Coordinates of N, CA and C in Angstrom, one line a residue:
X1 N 219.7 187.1 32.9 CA 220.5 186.1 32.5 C 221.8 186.0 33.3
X2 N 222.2 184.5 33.9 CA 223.5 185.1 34.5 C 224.6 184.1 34.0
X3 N 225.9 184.7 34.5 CA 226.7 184.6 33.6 C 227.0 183.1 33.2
X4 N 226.5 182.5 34.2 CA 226.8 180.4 34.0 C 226.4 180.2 32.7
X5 N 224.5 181.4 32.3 CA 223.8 180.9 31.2 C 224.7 181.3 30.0
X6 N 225.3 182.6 30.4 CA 225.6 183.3 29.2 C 227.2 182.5 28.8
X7 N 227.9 181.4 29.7 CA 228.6 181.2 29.4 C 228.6 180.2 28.4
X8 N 227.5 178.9 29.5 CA 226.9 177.6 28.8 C 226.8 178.2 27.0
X9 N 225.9 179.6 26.7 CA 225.2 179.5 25.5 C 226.7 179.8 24.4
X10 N 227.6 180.7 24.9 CA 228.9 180.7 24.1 C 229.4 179.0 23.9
X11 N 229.8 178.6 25.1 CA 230.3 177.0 24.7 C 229.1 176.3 23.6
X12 N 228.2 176.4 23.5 CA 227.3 175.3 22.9 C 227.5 176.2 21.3
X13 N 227.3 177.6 21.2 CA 227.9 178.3 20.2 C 229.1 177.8 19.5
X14 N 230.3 177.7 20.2 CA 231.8 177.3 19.7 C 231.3 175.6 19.4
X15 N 231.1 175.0 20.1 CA 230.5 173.6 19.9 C 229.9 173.5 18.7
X16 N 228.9 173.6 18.2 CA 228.3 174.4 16.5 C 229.4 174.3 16.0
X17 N 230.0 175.1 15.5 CA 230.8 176.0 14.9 C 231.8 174.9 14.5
X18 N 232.7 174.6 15.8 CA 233.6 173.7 15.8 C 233.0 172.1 14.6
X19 N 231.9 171.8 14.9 CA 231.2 170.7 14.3 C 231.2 171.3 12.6
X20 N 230.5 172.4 12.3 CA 230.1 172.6 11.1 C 232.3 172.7 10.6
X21 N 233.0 173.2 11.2 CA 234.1 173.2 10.3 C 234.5 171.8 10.2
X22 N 234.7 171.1 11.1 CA 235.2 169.5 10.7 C 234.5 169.1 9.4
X23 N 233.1 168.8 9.4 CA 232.5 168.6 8.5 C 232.7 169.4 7.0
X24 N 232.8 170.7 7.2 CA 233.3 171.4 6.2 C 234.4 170.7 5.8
X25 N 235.7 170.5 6.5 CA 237.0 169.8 6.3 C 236.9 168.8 5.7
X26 N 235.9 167.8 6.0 CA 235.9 166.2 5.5 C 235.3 166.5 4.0
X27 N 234.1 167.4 3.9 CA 234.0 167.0 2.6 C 234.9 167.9 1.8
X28 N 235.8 169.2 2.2 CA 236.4 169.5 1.0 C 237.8 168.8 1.2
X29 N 237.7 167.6 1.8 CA 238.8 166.7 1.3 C 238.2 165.4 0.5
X30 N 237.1 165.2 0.5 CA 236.4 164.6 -0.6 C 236.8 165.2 -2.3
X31 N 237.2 164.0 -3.3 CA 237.3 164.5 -4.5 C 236.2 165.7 -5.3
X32 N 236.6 166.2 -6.3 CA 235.6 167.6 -6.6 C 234.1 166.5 -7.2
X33 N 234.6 165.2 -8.0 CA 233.1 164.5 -8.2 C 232.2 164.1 -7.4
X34 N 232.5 163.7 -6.5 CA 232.0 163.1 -5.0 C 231.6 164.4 -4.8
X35 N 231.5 165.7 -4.4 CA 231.5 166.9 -3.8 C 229.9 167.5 -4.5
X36 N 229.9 167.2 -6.0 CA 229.2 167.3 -6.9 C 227.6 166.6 -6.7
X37 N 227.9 165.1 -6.6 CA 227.2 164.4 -6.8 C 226.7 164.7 -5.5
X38 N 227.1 165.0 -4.1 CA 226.6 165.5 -3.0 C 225.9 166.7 -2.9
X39 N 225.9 167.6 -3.9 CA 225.6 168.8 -4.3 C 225.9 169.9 -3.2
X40 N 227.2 169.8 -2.8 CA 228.0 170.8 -2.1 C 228.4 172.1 -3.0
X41 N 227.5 173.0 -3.0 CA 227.3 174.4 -3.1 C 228.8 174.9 -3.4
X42 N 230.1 174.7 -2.5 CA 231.2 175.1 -3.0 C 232.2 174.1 -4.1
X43 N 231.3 173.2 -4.2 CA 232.0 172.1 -5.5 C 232.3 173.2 -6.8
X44 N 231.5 173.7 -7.4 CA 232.0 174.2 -8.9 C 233.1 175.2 -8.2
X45 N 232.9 176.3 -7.3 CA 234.3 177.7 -7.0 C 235.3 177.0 -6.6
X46 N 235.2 175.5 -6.2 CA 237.1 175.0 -6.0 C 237.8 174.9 -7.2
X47 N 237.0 174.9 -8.5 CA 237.7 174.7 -10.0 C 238.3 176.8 -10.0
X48 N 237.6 177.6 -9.7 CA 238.1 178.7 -9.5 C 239.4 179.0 -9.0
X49 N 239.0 178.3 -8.0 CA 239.9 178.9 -6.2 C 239.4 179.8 -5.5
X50 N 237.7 180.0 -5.6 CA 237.3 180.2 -4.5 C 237.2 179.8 -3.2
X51 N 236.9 180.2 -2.3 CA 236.8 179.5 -1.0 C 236.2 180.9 0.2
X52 N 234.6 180.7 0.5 CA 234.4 181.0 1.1 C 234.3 181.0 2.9
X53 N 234.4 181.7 3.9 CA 235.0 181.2 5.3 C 233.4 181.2 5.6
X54 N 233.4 180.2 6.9 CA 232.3 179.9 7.7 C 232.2 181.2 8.5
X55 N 232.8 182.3 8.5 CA 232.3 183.5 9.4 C 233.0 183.0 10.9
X56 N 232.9 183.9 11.6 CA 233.4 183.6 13.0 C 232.5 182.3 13.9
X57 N 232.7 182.1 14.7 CA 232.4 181.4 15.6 C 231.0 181.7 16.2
X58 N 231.1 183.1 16.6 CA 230.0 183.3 17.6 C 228.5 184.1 16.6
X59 N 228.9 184.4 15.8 CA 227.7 185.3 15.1 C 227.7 184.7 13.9
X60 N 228.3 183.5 13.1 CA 227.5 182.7 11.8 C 226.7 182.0 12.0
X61 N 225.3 182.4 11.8 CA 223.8 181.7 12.3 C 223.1 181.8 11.1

């Protein structure tokens, strides 16, 4: 493997990553009903104050 590939596969990695947080962002700025009816898995732990992180960048798969 050389390093162009191994670079390309990091960028497309952060690329991912970067995508799944925006998305994360837009819907937990969606109200908690809306959140619900979408059946977003962290809807009920925001009545908590839970909040779990997407993990790092390179190794949340």
């Amino acid at each position: 493997m050389s390093i162009l590939s191994s670079i390309g596969r990091l960028a497309t990695e952060f690329s991912a990553a970067r995508a799944r947080y925006q998305t994360e962002r837009a819907i937990h700025a969606l109200p908690i009903e809306l959140q619900k009816d979408i059946g977003w898995p962290e809807a009920a732990d925001a009545k908590n104050g839970l909040r779990l992180g997407i993990g790092s960048w390179a190794g949340a798969k």
